[in-house]
Short mmCIF file of C-alpha atoms in Angstrom, two decimals:
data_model
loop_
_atom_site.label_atom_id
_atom_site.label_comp_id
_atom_site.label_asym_id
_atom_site.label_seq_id
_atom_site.Cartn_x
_atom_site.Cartn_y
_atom_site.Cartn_z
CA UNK A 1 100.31 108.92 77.98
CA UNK A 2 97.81 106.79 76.33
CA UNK A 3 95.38 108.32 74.28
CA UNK A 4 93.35 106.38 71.86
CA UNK A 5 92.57 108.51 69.31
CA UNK A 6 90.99 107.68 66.01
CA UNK A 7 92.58 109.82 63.22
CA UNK A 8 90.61 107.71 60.48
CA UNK A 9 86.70 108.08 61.79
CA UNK A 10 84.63 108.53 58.64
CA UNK A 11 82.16 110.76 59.62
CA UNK A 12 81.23 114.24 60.69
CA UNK A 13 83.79 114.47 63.20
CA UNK A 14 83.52 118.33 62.91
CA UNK A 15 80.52 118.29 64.49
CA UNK A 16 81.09 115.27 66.72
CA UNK A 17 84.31 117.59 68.61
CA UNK A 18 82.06 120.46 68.25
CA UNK A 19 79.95 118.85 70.95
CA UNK A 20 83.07 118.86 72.92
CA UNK A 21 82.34 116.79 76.02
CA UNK A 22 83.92 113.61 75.30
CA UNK A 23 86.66 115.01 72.66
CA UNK A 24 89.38 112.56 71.52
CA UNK A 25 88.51 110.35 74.13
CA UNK A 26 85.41 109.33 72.89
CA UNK A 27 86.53 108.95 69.19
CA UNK A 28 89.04 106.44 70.77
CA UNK A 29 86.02 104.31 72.30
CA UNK A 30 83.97 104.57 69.25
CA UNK A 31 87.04 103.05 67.26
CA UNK A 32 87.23 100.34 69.90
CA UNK A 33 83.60 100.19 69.55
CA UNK A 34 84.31 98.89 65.63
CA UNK A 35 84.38 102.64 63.96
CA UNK A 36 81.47 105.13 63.31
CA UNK A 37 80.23 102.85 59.90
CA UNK A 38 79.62 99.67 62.49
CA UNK A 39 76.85 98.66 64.36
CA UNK A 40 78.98 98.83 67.40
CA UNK A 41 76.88 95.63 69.24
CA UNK A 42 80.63 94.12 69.95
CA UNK A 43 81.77 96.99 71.79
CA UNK A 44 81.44 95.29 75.11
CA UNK A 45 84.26 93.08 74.48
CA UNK A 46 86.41 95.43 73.48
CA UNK A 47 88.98 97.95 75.70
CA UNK A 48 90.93 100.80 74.13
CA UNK A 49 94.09 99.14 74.72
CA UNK A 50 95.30 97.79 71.91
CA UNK A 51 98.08 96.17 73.99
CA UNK A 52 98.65 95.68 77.42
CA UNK A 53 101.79 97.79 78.60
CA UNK A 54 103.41 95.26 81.01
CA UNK A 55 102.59 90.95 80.91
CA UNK A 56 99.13 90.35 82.77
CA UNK A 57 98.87 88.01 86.01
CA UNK A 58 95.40 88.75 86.09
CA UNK A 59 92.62 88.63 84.56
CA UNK A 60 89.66 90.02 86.63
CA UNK A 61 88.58 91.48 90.05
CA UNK A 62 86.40 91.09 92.69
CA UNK A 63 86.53 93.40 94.85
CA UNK A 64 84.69 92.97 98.40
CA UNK A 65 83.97 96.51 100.01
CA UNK A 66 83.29 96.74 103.46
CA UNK A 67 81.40 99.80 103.70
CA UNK A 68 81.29 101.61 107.00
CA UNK A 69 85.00 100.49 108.15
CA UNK A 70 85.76 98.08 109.75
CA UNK A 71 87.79 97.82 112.72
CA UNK A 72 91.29 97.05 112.08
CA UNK A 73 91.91 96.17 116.31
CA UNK A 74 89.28 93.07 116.06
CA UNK A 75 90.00 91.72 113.21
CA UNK A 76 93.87 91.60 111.53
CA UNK A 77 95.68 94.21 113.55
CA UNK A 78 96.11 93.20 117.09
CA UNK A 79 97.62 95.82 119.38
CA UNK A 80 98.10 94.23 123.16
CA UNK A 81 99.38 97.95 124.06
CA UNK A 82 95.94 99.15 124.22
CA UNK A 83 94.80 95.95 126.44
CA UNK A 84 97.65 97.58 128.46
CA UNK A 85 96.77 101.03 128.55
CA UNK A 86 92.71 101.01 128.19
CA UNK A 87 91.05 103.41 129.90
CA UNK A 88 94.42 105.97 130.03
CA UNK A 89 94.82 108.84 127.86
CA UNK A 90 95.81 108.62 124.35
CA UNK A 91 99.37 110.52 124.48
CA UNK A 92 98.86 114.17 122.77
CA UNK A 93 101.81 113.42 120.96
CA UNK A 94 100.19 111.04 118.56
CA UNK A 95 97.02 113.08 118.13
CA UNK A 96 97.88 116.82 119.01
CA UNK A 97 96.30 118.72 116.05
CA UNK A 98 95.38 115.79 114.06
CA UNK A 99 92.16 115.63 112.20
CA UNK A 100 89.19 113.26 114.04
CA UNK A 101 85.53 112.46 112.79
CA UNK A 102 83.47 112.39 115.59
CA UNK A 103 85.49 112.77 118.33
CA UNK A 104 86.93 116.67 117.77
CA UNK A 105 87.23 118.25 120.92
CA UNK A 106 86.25 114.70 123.38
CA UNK A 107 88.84 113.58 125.78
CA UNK A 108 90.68 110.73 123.99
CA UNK A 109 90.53 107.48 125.33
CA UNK A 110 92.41 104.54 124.65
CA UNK A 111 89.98 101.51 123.78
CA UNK A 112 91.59 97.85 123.89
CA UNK A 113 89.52 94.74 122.45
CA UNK A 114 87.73 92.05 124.37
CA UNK A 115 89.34 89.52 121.13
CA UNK A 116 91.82 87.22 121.16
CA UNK A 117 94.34 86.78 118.39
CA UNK A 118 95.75 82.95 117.16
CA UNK A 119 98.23 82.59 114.93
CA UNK A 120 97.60 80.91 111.60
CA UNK A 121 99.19 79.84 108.32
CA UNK A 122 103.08 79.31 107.14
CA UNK A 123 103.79 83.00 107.83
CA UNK A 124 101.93 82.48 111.67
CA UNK A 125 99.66 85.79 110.44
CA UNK A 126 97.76 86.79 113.71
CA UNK A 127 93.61 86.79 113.03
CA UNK A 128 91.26 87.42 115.45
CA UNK A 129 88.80 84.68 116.85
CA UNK A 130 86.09 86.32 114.99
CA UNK A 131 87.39 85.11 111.64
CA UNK A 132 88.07 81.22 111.83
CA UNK A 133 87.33 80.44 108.63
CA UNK A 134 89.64 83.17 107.09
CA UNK A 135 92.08 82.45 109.35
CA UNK A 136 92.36 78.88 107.29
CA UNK A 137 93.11 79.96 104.24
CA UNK A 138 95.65 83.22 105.21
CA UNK A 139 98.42 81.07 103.09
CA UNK A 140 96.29 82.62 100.22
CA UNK A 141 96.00 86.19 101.72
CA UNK A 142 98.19 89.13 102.11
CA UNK A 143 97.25 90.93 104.84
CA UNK A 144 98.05 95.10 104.19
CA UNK A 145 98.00 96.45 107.80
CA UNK A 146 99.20 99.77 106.08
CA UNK A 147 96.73 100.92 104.26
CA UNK A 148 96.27 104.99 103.97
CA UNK A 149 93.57 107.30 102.90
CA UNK A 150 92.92 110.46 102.59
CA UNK A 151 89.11 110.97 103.51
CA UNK A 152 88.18 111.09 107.02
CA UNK A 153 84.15 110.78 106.53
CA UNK A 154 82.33 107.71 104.73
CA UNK A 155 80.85 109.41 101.61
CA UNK A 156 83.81 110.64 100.08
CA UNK A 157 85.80 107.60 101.68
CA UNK A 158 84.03 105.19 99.76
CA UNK A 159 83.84 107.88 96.23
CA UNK A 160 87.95 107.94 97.09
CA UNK A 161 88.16 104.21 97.09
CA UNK A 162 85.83 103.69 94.15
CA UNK A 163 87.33 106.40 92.12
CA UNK A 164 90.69 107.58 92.87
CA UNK A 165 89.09 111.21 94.19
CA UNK A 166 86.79 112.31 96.97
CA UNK A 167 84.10 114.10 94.72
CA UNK A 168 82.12 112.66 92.69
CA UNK A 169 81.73 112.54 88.77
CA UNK A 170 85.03 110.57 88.26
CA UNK A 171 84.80 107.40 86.27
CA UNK A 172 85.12 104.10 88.91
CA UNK A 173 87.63 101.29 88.88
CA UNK A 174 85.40 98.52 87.33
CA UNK A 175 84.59 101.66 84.83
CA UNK A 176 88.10 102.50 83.78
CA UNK A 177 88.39 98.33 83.83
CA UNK A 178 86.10 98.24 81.31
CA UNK A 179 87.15 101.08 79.01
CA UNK A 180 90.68 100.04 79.27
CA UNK A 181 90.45 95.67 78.80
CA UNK A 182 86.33 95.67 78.20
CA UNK A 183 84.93 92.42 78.62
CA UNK A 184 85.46 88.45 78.14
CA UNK A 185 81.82 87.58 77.80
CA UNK A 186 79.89 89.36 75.15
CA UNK A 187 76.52 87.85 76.96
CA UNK A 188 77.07 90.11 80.15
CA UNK A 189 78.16 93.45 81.40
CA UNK A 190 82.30 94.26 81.89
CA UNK A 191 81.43 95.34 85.40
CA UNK A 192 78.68 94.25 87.79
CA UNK A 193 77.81 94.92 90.84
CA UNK A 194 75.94 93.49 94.05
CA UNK A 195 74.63 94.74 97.41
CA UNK A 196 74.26 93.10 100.72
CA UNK A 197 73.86 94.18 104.47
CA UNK A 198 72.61 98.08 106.23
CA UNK A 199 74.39 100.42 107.93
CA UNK A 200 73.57 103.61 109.78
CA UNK A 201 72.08 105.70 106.58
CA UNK A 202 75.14 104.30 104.69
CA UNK A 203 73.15 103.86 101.52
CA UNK A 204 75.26 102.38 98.62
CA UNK A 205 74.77 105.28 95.73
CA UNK A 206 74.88 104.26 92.22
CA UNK A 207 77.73 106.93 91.97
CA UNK A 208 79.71 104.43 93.25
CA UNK A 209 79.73 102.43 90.54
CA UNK A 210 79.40 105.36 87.77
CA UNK A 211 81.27 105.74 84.89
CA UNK A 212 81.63 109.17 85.30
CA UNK A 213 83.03 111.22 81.99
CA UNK A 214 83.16 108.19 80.27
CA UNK A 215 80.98 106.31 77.86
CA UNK A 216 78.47 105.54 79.77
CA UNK A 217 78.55 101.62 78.42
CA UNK A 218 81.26 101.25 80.85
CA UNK A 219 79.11 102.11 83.88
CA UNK A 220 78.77 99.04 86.45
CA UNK A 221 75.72 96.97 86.38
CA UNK A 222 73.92 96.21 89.70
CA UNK A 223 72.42 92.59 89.71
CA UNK A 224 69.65 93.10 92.00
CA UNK A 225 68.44 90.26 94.98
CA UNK A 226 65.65 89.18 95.59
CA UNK A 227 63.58 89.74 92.82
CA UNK A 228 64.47 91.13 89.25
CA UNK A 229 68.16 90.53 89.24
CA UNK A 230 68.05 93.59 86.53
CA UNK A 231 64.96 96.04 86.62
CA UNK A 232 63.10 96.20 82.80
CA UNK A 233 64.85 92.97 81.10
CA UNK A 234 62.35 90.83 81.13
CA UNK A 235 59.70 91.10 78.50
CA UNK A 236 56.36 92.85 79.27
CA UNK A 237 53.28 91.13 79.24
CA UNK A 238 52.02 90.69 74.98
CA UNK A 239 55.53 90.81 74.00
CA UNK A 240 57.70 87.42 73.17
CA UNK A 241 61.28 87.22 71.64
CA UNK A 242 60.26 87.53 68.31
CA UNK A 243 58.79 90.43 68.57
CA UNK A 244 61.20 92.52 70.80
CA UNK A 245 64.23 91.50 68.08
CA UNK A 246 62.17 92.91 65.94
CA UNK A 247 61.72 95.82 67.50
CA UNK A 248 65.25 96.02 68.71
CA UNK A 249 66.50 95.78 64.81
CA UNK A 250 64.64 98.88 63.62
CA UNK A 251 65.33 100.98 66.30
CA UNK A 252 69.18 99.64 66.08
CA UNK A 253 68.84 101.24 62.35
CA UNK A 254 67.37 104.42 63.42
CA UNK A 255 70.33 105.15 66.02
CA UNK A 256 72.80 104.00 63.36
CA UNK A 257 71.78 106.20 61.08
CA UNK A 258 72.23 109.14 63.25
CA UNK A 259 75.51 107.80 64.86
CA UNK A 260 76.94 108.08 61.49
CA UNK A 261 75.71 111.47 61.00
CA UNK A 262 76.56 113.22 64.37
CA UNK A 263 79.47 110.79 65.94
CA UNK A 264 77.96 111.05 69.41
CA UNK A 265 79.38 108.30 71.71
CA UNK A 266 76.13 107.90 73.45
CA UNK A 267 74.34 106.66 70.30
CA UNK A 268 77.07 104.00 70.22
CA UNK A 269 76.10 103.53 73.67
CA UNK A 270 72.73 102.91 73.29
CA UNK A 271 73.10 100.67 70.55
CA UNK A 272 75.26 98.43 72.37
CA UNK A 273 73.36 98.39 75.62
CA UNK A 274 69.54 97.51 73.90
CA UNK A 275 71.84 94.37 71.87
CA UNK A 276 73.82 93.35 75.76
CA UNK A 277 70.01 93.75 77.28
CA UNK A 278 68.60 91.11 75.18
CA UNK A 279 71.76 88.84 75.25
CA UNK A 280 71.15 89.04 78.95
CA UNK A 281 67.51 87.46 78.67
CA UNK A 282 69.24 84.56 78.56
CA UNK A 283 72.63 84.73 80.03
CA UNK A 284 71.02 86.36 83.83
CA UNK A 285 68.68 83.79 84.29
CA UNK A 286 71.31 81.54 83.93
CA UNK A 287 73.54 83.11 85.94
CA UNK A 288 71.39 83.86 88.86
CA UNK A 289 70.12 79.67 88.60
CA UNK A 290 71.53 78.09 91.88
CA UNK A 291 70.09 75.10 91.71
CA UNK A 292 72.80 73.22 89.69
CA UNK A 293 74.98 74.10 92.37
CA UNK A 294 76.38 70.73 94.78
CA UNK A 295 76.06 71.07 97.86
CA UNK A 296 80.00 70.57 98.45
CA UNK A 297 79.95 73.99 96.83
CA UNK A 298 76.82 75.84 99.11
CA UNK A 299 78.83 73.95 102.09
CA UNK A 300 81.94 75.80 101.16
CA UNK A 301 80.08 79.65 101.65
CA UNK A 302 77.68 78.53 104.49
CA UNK A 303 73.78 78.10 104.66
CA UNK A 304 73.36 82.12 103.96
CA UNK A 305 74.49 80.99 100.49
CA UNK A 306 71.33 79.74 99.88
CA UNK A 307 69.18 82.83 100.93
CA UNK A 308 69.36 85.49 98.32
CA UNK A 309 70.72 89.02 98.86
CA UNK A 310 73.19 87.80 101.44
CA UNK A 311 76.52 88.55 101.36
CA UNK A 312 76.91 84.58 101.12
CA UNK A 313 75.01 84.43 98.31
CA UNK A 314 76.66 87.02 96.35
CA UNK A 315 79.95 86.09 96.72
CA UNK A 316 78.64 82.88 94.99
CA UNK A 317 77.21 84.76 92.35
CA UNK A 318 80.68 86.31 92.30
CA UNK A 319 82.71 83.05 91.13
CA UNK A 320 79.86 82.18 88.64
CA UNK A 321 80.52 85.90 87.15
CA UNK A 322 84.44 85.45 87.40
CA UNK A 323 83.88 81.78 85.24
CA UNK A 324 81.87 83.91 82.77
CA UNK A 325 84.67 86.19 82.26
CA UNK A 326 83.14 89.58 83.84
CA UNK A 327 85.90 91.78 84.28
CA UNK A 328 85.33 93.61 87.63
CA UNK A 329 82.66 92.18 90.23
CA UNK A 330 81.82 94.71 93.25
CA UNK A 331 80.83 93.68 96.33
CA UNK A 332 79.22 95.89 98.48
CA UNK A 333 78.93 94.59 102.09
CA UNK A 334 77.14 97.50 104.44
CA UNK A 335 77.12 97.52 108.71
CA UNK A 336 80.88 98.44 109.66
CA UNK A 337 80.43 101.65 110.83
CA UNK A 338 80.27 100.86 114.70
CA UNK A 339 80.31 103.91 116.45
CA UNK A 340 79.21 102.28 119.16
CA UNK A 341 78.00 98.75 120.43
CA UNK A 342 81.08 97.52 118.55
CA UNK A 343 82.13 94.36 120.10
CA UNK A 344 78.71 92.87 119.94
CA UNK A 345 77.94 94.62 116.07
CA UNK A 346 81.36 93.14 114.64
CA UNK A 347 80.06 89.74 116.03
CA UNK A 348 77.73 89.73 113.79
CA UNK A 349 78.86 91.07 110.89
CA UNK A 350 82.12 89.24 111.13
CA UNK A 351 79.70 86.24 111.14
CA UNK A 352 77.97 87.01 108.10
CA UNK A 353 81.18 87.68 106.26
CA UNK A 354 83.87 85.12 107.78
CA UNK A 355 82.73 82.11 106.21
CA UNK A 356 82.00 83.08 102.48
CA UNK A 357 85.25 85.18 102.22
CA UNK A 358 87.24 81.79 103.02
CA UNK A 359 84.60 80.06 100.50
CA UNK A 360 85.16 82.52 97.32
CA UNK A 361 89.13 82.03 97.86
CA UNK A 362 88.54 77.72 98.17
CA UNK A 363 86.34 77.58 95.26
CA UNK A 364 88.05 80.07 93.11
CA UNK A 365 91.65 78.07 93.80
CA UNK A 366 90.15 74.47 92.80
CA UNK A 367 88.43 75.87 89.59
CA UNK A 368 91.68 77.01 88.74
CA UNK A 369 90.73 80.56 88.75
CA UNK A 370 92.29 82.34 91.92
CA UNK A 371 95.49 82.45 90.11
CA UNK A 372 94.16 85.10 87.78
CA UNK A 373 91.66 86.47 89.42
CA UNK A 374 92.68 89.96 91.89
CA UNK A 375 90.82 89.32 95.34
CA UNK A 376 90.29 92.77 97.38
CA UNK A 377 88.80 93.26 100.89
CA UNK A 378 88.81 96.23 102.00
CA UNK A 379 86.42 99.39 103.34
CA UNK A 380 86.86 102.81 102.65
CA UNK A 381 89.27 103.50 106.07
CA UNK A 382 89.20 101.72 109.63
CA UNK A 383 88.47 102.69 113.16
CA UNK A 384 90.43 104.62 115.70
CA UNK A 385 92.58 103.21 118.75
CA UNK A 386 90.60 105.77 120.79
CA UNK A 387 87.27 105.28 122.19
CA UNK A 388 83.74 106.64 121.38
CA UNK A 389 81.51 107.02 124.29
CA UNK A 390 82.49 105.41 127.95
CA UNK A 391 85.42 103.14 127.26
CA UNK A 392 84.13 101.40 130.93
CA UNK A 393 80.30 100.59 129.39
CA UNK A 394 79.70 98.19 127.05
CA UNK A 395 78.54 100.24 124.66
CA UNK A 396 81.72 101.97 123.91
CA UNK A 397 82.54 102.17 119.63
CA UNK A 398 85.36 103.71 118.01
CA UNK A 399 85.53 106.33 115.17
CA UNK A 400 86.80 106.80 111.44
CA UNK A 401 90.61 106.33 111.08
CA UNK A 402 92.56 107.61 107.98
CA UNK A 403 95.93 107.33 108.60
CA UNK A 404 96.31 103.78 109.47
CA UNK A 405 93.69 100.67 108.39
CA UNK A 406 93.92 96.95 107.02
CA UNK A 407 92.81 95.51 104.23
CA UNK A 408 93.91 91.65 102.73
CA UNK A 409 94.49 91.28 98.84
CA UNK A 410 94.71 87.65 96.99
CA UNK A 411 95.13 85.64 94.34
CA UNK A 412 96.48 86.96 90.51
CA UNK A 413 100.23 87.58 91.18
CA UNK A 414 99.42 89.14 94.77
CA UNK A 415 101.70 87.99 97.34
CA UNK A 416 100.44 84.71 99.47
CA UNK A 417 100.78 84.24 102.81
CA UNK A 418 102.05 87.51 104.41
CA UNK A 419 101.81 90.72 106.21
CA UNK A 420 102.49 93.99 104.78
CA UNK A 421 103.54 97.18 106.29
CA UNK A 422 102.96 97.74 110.10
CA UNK A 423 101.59 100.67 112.14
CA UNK A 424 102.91 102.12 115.38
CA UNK A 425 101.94 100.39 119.13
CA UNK A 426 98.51 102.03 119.21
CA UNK A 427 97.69 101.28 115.66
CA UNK A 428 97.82 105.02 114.64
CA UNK A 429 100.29 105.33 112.36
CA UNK A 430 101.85 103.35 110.36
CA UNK A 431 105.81 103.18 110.50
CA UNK A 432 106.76 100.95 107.64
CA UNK A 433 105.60 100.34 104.04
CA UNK A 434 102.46 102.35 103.95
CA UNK A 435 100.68 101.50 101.37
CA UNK A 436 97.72 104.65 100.08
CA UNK A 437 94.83 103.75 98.29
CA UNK A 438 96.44 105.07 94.75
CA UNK A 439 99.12 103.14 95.22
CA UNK A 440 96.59 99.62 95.73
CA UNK A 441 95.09 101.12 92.60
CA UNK A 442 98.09 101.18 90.86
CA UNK A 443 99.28 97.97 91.83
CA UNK A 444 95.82 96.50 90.69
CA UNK A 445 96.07 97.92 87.20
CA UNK A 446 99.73 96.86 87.03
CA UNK A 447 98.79 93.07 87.54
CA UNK A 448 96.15 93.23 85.08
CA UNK A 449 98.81 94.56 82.76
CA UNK A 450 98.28 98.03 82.36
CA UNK A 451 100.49 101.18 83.58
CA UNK A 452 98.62 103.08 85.79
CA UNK A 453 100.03 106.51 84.17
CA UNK A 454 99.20 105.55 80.72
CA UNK A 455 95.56 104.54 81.06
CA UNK A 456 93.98 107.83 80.76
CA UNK A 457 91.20 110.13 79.09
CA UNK A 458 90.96 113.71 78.43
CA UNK A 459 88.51 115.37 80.18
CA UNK A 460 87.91 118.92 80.52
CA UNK A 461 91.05 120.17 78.59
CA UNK A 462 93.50 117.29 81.58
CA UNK A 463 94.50 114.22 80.99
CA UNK A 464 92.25 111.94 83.66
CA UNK A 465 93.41 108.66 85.12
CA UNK A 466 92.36 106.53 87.87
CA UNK A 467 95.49 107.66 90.22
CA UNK A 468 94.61 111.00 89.71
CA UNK A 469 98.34 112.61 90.15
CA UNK A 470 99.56 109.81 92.95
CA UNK A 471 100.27 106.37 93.16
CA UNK A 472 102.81 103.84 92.50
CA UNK A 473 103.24 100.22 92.34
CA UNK A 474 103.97 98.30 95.36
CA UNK A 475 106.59 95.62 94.51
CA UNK A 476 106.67 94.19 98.22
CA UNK A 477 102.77 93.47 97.50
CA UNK A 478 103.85 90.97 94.20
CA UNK A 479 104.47 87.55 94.13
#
């Protein structure tokens, strides 16, 4: 296990444990942080590890969630049975006592798709007509039609994803990212995050990006559009530069001086985050500039690119926080959840998505940066082969599926140009190489270098660790 403890703090360490919360753990971040007798403004760009446990192929992820699920049937996983059979009873073998969402105690239905599936790529990777633009660059992708979950509702199916556990108050991935590695770029956050799109109530919660019982430096940064990209960093009126360093360098002092009395992580904390807010006076402006940007580049993510608070725009934002070294960039796309109206709904959000998905993979690889840079897309589980409502109307949707869903993974040592795992004829279980979200966890840390069982933190008298007590590596998934 790893467990980064700091056997020669200097100060008041009794009363620092006394406290309790954080224990070892914490003394291992304040270490990282540059010990109890520093000012601890570089511990941004610093992890715990002091070395990585296996050679890196990556350096950073971004991550684009698809929060509501979407459906697996019109997008990545065709399944001509159900063309066959729509209408007709799902068989009660398949779903005799199994758990459903919505749909407990409804007749089950099989739904097929009104889509049409083209082959595409080296590998001839079938991808529905509602993604041409991904389906140009699937020699890049590896498309996981295997994917498992355990969480059959969307609140803790997206807390699962993020965290490795269905209730809340664990640390997230981008979290544990940036307590393990830390950061590249002193100038801006280890893990940001960015919203686009609504959904039925499915409000992103800053839980989702916590860091749970860890320092909370490592929690995930949302940068905000339109508007103030980050609420309370620019100066109020009265106040210039000058005067906020200042200001900044006596209360800096102040929460020194009790950090070296008391030890309390927070205090390191808070010194570090007032330093990283005014580095980011200058370094989010920049960032969040456009205008430099060719328009070879806003042709490559499509004319929503140029609208803020689109999904186009942030995946944009995304390779501009990838060049500046941020370690995990979240994407949080929201409108999947189509329990009914689906063929017409994914339309349109496959529309608003197709385009700058294929764009962040085309820029990244001639910047030279999708070869170390971890590509996700995924949401929290996918849809069911069943029907909601009248499978004869129009207005027919389909509910949450656990057991069986698809996500694609790119870039940094992933695979290129392939399909992994396969469910069953109806898409409702999957009968080769299943792949569960600890185990895509695992995988991730693995390619960024670290062992998945040895990044942990004590917690609570246990040993904590993104995994939880699951996952493993998927080989098959590596390049």
């Amino acid at each position: 296990m790893n467990q980064p403890v700091a056997n020669s703090a200097e100060t008041s360490r009794r009363l620092f444990l006394r406290r309790g919360a954080f224990g070892l753990g914490a003394l291992g971040f304040l270490q990282a942080a540059g010990g109890l007798g520093a000012t601890a403004a570089s511990a941004p760009s610093r992890g715990v590890l002091k070395e990585l446990h296996v050679p890196p192929r990556a350096k950073r992820v971004i991550f684009l969630f698809m929060g509501g699920g979407p459906s697996q049937f019109e997008t990545l996983d065709p399944k001509p049975k159900l063309n066959q059979l729509w209408g007709k009873p799902m068989p009660d073998s398949l779903t005799q006592g199994e758990r459903v969402a919505q749909l407990q105690g409804a007749p089950l239905v099989i739904l097929g798709t009104q889509r049409k599936f083209v082959k595409a790529g080296r590998a001839g990777i079938e991808v529905s007509d509602l993604l041409p633009q991904l389906r140009k660059v699937t020699d890049e992708l590896t498309v996981v039609r295997s994917m498992q979950t355990d969480a059959i509702n969307h609140d803790p199916g997206v807390t699962f994803m993020q965290t490795g556990h269905q209730l809340p108050g664990r640390p997230a991935m981008g979290a544990w990212l940036s307590y393990g590695l830390g950061s590249e770029n002193e100038n801006l956050p280890a893990y940001m995050v960015m919203l686009s799109g609504q959904g039925q109530d499915q409000n992103a919660k800053t839980r989702y990006w916590t860091s749970g019982f860890l320092p909370t430096i490592h929690q995930g940064v949302q940068l905000r559009s339109p508007g103030e990209p980050v609420f309370y960093l620019d100066n109020p009126a009265g106040m210039n530069s000058t005067v906020r360093r200042r200001i900044l360098d006596s209360v800096r002092e102040l929460n020194q001086a009790w950090l070296e009395t008391v030890g309390d992580p927070e205090i390191a904390t808070r010194i570090a985050q007032y330093e990283m807010a005014y580095r980011m006076q200058t370094s989010v402006p920049e960032l969040t500039d456009l205008t430099r940007e060719p328009k070879s580049v806003f042709d490559l993510y499509g004319d929503d690119a140029r609208k803020p608070g689109t999904f186009a725009a942030n995946c944009l934002l995304a390779r501009r926080l990838a060049e500046r070294g941020v370690r995990f960039i979240q994407l949080y796309h929201r409108g999947w959840d189509h329990h009914d109206g689906i063929q017409g709904r994914m339309i349109q959000e496959c529309k608003k998505i197709d385009q700058p998905c294929a764009g962040l993979l085309r820029d990244l690889k001639q910047r030279g940066l999708l070869k170390d840079t971890l590509v996700i897309w995924s949401g929290e589980f996918g849809r069911t082969p069943m029907a909601q409502g009248d499978a004869k109307s129009e207005n027919y949707g389909r509910d949450h599926q656990m057991r069986a869903f698809t996500s694609w993974v790119a870039g940094g040592g992933f695979k290129a140009g392939a399909v992994h795992g396969a469910t069953d004829e109806f898409g409702y279980n999957v009968v080769d190489r299943p792949v569960h979200v600890h185990d895509l966890h695992a995988t991730m840390l693995h390619l960024l270098g670290i062992d998945h069982l040895r990044l942990t933190f004590k917690y609570q008298a246990r040993e904590h660790r993104l995994t939880d007590i699951a996952g493993k590596v998927v080989p098959s998934l590596l390049a």
